[in-house]
Coordinates of C-alpha atoms and ligand atoms in Angstrom, one line a residue:
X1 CA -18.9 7.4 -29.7
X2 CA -15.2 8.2 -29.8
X3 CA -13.3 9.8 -32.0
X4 CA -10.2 7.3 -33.2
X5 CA -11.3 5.7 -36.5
X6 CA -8.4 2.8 -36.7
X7 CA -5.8 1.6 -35.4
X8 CA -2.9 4.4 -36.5
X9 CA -5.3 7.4 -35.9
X10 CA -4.5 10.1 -33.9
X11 CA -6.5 11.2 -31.5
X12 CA -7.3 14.2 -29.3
X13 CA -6.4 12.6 -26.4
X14 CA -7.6 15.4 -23.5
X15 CA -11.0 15.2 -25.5
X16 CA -10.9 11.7 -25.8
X17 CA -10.1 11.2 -21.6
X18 CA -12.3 13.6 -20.8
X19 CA -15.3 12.3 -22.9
X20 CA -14.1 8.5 -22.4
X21 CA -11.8 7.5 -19.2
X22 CA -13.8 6.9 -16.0
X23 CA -11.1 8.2 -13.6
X24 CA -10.7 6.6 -10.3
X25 CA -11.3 8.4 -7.0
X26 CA -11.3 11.0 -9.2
X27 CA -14.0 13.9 -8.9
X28 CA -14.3 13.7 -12.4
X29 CA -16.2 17.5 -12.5
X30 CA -12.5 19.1 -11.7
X31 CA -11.8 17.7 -15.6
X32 CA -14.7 19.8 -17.2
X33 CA -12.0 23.1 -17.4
X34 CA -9.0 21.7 -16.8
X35 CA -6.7 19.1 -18.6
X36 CA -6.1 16.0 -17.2
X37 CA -2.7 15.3 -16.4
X38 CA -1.3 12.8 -18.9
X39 CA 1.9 11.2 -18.3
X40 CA 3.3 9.4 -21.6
X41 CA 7.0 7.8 -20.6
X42 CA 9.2 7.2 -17.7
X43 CA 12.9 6.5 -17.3
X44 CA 14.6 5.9 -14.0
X45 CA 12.6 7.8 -10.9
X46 CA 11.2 10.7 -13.6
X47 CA 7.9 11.2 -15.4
X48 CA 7.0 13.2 -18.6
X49 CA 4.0 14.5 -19.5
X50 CA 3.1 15.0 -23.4
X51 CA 4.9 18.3 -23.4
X52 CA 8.1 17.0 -22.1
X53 CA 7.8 18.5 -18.7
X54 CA 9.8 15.7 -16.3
X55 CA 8.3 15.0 -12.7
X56 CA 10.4 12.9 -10.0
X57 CA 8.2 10.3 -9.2
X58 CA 8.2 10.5 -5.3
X59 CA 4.8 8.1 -5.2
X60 CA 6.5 5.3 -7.6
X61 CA 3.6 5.9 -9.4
X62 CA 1.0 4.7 -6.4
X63 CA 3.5 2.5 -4.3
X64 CA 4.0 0.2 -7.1
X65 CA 7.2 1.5 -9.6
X66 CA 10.2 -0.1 -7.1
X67 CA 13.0 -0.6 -10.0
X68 CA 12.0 2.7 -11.6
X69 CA 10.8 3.4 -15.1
X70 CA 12.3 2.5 -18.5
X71 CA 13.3 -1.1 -17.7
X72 CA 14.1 -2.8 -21.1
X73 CA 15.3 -6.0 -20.1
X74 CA 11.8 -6.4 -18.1
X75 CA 10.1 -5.1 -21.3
X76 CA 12.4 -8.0 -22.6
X77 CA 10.9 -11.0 -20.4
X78 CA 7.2 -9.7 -20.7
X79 CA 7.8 -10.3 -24.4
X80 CA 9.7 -13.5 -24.5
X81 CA 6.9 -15.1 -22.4
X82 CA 4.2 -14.0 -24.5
X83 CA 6.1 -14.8 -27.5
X84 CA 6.4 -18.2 -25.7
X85 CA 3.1 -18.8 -24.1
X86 CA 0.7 -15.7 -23.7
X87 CA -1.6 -17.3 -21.5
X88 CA -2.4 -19.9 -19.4
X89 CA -5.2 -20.8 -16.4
X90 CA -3.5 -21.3 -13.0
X91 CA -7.1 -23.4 -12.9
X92 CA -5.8 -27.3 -12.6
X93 CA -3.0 -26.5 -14.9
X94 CA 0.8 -24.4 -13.8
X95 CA 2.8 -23.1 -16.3
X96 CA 7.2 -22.5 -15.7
X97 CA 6.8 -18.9 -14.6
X98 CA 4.0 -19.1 -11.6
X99 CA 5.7 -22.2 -10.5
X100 CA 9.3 -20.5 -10.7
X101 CA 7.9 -17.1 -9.1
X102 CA 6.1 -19.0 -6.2
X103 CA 9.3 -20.7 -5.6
X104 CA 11.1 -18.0 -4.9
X105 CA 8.6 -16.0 -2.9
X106 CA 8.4 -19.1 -0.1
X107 CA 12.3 -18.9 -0.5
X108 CA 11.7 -15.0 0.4
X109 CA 9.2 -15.1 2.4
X110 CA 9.6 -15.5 6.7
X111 CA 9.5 -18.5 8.1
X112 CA 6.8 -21.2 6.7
X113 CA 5.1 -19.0 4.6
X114 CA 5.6 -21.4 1.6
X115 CA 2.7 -21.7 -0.6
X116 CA 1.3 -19.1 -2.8
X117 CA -2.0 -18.1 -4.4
X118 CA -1.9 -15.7 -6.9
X119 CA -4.1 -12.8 -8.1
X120 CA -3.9 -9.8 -10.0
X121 CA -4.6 -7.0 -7.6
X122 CA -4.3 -6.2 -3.7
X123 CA -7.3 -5.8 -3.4
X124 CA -7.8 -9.5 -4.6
X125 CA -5.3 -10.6 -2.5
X126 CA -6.7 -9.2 0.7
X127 CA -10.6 -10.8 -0.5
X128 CA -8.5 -14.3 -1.2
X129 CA -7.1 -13.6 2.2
X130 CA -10.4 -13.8 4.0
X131 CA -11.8 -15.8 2.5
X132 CA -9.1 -18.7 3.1
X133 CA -8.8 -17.9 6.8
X134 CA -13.1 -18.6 6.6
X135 CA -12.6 -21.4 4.4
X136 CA -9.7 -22.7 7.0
X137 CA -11.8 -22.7 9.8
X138 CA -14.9 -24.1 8.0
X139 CA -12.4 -27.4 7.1
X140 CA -10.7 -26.9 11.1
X141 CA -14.5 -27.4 12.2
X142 CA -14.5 -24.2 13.7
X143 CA -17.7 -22.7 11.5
X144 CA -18.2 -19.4 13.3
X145 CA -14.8 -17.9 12.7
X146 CA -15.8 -15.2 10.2
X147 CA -14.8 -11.8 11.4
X148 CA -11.2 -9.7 10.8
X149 CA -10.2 -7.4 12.7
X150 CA -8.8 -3.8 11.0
X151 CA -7.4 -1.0 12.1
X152 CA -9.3 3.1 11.8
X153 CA -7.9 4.7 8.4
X154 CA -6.3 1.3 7.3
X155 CA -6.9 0.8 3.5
X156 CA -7.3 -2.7 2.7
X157 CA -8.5 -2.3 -1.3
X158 CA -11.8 -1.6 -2.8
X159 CA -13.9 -4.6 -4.0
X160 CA -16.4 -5.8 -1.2
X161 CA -15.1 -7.8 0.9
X162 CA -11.9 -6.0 1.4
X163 CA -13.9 -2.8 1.3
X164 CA -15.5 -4.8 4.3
X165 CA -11.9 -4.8 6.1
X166 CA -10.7 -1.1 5.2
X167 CA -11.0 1.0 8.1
X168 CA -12.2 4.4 6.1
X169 CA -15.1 5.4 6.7
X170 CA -15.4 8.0 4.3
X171 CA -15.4 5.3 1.4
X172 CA -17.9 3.1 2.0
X173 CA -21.4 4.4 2.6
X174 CA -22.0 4.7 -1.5
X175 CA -22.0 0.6 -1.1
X176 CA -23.7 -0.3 2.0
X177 CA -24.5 -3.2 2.9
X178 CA -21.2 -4.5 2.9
X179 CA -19.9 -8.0 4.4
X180 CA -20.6 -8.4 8.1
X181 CA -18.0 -9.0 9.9
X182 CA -15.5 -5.9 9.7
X183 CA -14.5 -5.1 13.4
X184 CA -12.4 -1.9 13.9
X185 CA -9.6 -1.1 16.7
X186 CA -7.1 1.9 17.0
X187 CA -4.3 2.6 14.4
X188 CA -0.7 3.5 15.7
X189 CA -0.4 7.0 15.3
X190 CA 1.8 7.5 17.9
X191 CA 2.1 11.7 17.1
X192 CA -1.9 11.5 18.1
X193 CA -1.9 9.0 20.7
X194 CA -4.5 9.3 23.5
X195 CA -2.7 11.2 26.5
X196 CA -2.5 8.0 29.4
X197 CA 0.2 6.6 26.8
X198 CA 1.3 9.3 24.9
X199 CA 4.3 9.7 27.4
X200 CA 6.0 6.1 26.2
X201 CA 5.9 4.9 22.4
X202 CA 6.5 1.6 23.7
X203 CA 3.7 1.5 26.1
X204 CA 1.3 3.1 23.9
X205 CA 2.3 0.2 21.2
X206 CA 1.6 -2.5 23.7
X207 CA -2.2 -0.3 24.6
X208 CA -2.9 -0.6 20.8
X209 CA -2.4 -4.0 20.5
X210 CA -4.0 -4.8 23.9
X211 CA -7.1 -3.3 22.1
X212 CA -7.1 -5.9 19.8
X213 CA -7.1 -8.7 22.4
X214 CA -10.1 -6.4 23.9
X215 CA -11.8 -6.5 20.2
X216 CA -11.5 -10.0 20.2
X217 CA -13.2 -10.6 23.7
X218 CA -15.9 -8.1 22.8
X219 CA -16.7 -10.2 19.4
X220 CA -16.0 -13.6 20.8
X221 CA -13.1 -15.5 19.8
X222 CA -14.7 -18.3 18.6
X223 CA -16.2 -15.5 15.6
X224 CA -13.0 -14.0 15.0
X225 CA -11.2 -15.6 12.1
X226 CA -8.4 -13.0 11.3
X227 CA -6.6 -10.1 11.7
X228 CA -5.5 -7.5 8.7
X229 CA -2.3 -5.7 9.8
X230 CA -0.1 -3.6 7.1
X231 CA 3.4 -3.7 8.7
X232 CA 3.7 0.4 8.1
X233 CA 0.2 1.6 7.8
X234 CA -0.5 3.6 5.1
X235 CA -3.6 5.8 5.3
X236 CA -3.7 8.2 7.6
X237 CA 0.2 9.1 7.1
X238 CA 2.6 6.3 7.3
X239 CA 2.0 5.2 11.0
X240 CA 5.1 2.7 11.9
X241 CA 4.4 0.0 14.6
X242 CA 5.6 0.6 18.1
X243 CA 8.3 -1.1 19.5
X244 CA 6.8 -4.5 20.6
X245 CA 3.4 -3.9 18.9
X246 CA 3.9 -7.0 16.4
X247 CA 4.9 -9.4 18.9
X248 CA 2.4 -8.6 21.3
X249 CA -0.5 -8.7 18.4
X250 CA 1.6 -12.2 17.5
X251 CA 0.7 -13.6 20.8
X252 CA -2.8 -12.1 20.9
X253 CA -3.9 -14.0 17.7
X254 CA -1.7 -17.1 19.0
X255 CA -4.1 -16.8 22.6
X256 CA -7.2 -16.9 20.2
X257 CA -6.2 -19.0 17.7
X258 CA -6.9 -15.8 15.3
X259 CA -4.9 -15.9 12.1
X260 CA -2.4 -13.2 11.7
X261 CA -2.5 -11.4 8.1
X262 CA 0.1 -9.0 7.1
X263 CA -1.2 -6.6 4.5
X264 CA 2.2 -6.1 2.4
X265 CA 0.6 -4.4 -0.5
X266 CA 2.7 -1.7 -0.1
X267 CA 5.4 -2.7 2.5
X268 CA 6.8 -5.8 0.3
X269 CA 9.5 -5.8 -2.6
X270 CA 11.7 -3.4 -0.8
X271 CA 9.8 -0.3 0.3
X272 CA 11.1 -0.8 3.7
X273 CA 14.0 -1.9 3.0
X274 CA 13.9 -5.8 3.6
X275 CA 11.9 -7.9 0.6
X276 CA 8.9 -8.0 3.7
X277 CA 7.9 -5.7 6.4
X278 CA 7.3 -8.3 8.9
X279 CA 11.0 -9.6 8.0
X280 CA 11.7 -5.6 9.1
X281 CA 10.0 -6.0 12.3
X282 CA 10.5 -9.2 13.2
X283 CA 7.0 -11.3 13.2
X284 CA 5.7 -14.4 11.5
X285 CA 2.4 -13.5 9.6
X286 CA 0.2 -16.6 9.1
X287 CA -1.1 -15.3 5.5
X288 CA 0.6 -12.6 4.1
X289 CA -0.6 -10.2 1.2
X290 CA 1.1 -8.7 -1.5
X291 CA 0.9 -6.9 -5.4
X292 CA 1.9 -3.8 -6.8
X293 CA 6.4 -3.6 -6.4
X294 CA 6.0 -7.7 -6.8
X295 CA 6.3 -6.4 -10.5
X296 CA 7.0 -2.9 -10.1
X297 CA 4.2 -2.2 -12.4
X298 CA 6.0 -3.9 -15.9
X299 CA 2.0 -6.1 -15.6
X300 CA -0.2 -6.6 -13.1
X301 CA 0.0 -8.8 -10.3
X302 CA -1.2 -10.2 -6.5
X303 CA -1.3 -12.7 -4.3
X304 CA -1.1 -14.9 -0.8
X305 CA 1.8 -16.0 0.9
X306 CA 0.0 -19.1 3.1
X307 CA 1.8 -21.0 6.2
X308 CA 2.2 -24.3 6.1
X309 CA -0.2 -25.0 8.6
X310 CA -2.8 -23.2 7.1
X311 CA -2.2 -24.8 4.4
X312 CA -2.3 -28.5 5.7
X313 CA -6.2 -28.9 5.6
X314 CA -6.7 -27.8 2.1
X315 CA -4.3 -31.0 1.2
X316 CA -6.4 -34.3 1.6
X317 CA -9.3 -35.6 0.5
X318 CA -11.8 -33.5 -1.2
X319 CA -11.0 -30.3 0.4
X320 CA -10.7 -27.7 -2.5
X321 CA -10.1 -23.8 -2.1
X322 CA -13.4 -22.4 -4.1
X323 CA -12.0 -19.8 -5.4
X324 CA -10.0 -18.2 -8.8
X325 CA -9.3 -15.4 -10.8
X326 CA -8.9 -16.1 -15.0
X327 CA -5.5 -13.9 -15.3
X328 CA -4.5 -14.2 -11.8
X329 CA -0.7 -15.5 -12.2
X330 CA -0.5 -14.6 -16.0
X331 CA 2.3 -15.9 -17.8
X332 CA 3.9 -12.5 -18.9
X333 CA 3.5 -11.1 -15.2
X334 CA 4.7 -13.8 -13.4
X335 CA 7.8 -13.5 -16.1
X336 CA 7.9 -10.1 -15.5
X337 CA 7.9 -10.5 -11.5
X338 CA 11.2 -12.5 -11.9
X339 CA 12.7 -10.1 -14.2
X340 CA 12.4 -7.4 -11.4
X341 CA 13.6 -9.3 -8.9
X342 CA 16.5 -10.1 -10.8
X343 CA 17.1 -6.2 -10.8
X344 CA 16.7 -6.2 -7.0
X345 CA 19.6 -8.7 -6.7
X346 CA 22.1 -7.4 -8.9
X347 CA 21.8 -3.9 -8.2
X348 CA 21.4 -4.4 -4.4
X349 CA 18.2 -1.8 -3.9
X350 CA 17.3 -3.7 -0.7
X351 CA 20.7 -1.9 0.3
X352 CA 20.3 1.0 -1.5
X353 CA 17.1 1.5 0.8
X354 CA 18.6 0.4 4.1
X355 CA 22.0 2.5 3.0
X356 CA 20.0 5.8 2.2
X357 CA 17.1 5.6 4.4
X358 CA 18.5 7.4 7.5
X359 CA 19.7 10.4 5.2
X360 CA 15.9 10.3 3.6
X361 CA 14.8 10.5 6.9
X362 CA 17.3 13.4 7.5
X363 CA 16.1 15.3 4.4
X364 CA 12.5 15.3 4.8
X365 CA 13.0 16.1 8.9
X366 CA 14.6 19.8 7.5
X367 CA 11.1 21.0 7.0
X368 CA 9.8 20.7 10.4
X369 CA 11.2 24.2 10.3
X370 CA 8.2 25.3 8.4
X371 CA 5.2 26.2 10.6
X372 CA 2.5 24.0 8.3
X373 CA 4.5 20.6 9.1
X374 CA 3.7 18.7 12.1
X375 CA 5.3 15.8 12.3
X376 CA 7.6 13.9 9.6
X377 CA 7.1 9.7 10.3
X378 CA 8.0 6.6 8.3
X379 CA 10.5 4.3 7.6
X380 CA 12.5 3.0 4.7
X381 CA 11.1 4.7 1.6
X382 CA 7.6 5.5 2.8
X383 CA 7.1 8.8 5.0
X384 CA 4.0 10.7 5.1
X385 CA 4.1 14.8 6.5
X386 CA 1.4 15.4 8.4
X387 CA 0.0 19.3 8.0
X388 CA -1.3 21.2 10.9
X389 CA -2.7 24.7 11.7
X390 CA -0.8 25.0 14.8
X391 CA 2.8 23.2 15.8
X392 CA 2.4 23.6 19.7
X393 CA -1.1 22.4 20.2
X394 CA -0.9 19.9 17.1
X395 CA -4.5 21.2 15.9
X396 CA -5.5 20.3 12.4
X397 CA -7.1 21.8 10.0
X398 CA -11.0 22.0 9.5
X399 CA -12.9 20.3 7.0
X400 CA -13.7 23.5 4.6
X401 CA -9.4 24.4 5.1
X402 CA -8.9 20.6 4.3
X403 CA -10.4 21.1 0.9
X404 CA -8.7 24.4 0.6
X405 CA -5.5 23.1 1.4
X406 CA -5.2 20.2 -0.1
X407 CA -7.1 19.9 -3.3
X408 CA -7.9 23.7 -3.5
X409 CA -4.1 24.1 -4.1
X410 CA -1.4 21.7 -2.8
X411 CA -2.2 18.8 -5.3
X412 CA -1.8 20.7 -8.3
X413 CA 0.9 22.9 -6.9
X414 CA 3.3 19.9 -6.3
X415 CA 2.3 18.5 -9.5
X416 CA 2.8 21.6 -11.0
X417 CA 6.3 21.9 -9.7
X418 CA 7.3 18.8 -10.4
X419 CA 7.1 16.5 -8.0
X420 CA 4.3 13.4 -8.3
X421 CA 3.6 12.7 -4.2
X422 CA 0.1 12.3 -2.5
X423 CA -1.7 14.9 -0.9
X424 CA -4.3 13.2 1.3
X425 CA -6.8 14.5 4.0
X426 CA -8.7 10.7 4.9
X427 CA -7.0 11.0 8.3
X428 CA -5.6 14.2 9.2
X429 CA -3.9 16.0 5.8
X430 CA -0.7 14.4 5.1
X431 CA 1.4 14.9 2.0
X432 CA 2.8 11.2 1.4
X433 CA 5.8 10.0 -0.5
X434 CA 7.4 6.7 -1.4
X435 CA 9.9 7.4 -4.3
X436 CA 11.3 4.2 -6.5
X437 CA 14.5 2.4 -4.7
X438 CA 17.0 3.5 -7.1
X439 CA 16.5 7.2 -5.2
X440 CA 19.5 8.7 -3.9
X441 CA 20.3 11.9 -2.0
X442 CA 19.9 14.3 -4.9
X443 CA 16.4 13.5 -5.5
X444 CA 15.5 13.6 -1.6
X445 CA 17.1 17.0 -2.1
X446 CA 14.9 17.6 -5.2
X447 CA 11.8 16.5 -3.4
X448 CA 12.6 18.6 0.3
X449 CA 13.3 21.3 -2.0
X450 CA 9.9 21.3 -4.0
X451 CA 8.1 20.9 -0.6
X452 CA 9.7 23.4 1.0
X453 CA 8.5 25.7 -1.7
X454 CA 5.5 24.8 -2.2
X455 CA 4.5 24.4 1.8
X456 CA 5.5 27.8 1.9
X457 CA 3.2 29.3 -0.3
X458 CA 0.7 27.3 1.3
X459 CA 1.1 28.4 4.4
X460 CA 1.0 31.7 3.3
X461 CA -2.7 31.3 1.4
X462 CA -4.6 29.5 4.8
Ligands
PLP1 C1 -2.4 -2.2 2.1 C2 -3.2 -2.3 0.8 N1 -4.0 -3.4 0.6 C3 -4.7 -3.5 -0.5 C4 -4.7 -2.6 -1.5 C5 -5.5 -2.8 -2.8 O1 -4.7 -3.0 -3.9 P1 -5.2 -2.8 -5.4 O2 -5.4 -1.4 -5.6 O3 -4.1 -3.4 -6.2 O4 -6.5 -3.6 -5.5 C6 -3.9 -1.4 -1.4 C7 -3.8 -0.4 -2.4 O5 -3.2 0.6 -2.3 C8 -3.1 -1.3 -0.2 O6 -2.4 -0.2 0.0

């Protein structure tokens, strides 16, 4: 039973979250002592916690906060639309705001990519995904096309089927069986690629993508329906494609016939600089995934960017998509969605990103002169710093000094010190950070700063 007895009573609110809030991927045991950490406002790329304490932002929250915190005249829209029309099915009805938004996402969006499905997560987005690209080749008459290939560490979302397509291990025995059909291939980790290639970026981008042809031979082609790509992969550091890697994995899936899904959950709405990753790098996804900056968090929302040709068989006849979520495309967020891209255009943060990035980039690079940091990779605003025992020989840490390192003492140290980044041992430990757009050097300085700091002492304790 809680503790609030109506609707103006105060609570205790550590008691309450730690008797009430399930936590996610959260070891909810490392509560029973300590408080949870309870942030209560934001404004611009800063945080406060119920005491006041401020925290620069470097995660945007988790990828999502692109236009920074504090955004009245978003606050504004969410509560003209539901003044106006809280809620409406995207089930046989539209309503203005899905049918504006979805306008200007195929005006966005590369090439073709000019319908849109909406959802309210990424992890929706990636299950709709799949389950178009099978529902296309069901209505193509090309049945057995059921498989996507995924790449090692990739994190694709949580629910089952896109559980089914993330490449973690780590996550998914507690909900075995899963989906059949989840085919793995190698990630683009260039700072650990396998020695024959490890000589040549580019030649080790065209290997890793040649694995996926491979992948697709081994499976069959005529079982592969798919494959998930995020343009910067996320887990396991920040791995950036190779030069050449997208275009050769383009005409790989085009050999095949294999749809080409670009996971933009994270890369999309300006991260990388450019409103889509594969804009950045130059390829045409056939489906293409997105959520979280879409809305920079103001409400929740996801969706599918669809080519036209994948499109064209779910046009005649009977042929109907099976498939819908009840607040997928909700009024106030699809309102919301246009209100922050509104902010994007007049305040230029696509330029802001491409303007600042190299001095980002610059920044975080100082702290290669620390003997815990490894190797510094990204692009845009989204680097991750891998952590290693030993510079020369590029040896990581152990699973016991993982634990130690990371949440033994870095997560709450940076927290601590004021910085909100990610501290994350499901590849090899990396501390990750993807600030909001409106960043500028003084908060680069503000995060190298903290880092340095706090690496040190690290450092010192392993
Ligand atoms: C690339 C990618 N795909 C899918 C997801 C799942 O998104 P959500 O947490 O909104 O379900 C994430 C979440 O971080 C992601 O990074």
């Amino acid at each position: 039973m809680g503790n609030a007895i109506g609707m103006t009573a105060e609570i205790d609110l550590q008691q309450a979250a730690k008797e009430h809030l399930w936590l996610h991927f959260t070891r909810m045991s490392s509560y029973g002592s300590g408080d949870v950490p309870l942030i209560v406002r934001g404004e611009g790329p800063y945080v406060y916690d119920e005491k006041g304490k401020r925290y620069l932002d470097g995660l945007a929250g988790l990828f999502v906060s692109m236009v920074g915190h504090g955004r009245t005249e978003i606050a504004q829209a969410a509560a003209k639309q539901a003044s106006e029309l809280a809620y409406f099915p995207l089930w046989s009805y539209a309503h203005p705001s899905a049918i504006k938004l979805a306008d200007r996402l195929a005006s966005l969006a590369p090439g073709d990519l000019n319908r849109v499905f909406f959802t309210t997560s990424g992890s929706e987005a990636v299950e709709s995904a799949w389950k178009a690209a099978k529902a296309y080749f069901k209505l193509k008459g090309e049945p057995s096309r059921y498989k996507v290939i995924s790449r090692d560490l990739a994190y694709h979302g949580t629910s089952m089927g896109a559980l089914a397509v993330t490449g973690l291990y780590a996550i998914k025995p507690d909900f075995e069986p899963l989906p059949p059909g989840g085919v793995r291939v190698p990630n683009t980790n260039f700072y650990r690629a396998p020695g024959f290639v490890a000589h040549d970026e580019a030649e080790f981008g065209i290997w890793a993508a040649d694995e996926i042809e491979r992948a697709i031979l081994r499976e069959g082609p005529e079982t592969v329906a798919a494959v998930f790509l995020e343009p910067v992969q996320n887990s396991g550091g920040c791995f950036p494609p190779p030069p050449g890697y997208f275009q050769r994995v383009r005409e790989i899936c085009d050999r095949y016939g294999v749809l080409l899904v670009s996971d933009e959950v994270i890369c999309a709405f300006g991260r990388l600089g450019y409103y889509f990753g594969s804009e950045r790098y130059g390829y045409q996804p056939d489906i293409l995934t997105f959520a979280k900056g879409v809305t920079s968090g103001y409400s929740p929302l996801g969706g599918m960017l669809v080519r036209d040709k994948v499109m064209e068989p779910f046009l005649s006849g009977s042929a109907t998509f099976l498939h819908g979520i009840t607040f997928a495309g909700h009024p106030v967020s699809t309102a919301v969605a246009l209100a922050n891209l509104d902010v994007f255009e007049s305040e230029d943060l696509l330029g802001n990103v491409r303007a600042n990035e190299d001095a980002f980039r610059a920044t975080l690079e100082k702290l290669k002169d620390l003997p815990i940091v490894g190797d510094v990779r990204g692009a845009g605003y989204f680097y991750g710093i891998e952590l290693v025992k030993d510079k020369d020989t590029k040896e990581t840490f152990d699973d016991d000094e993982s634990e130690r390192l990371l949440r033994g003492f870095l997560s709450h140290a940076l927290f601590e010190s004021g910085l909100v980044c990610r501290a994350d041992d499901r590849g090899d430990p990396v501390v990750q950070l993807a600030p909001p757009l409106i960043c500028t050097q003084e908060h680069f300085d503000e995060m190298e700063q903290i880092l340095r700091a706090t690496l040190t002492e690290a450092w010192k304790r392993m």
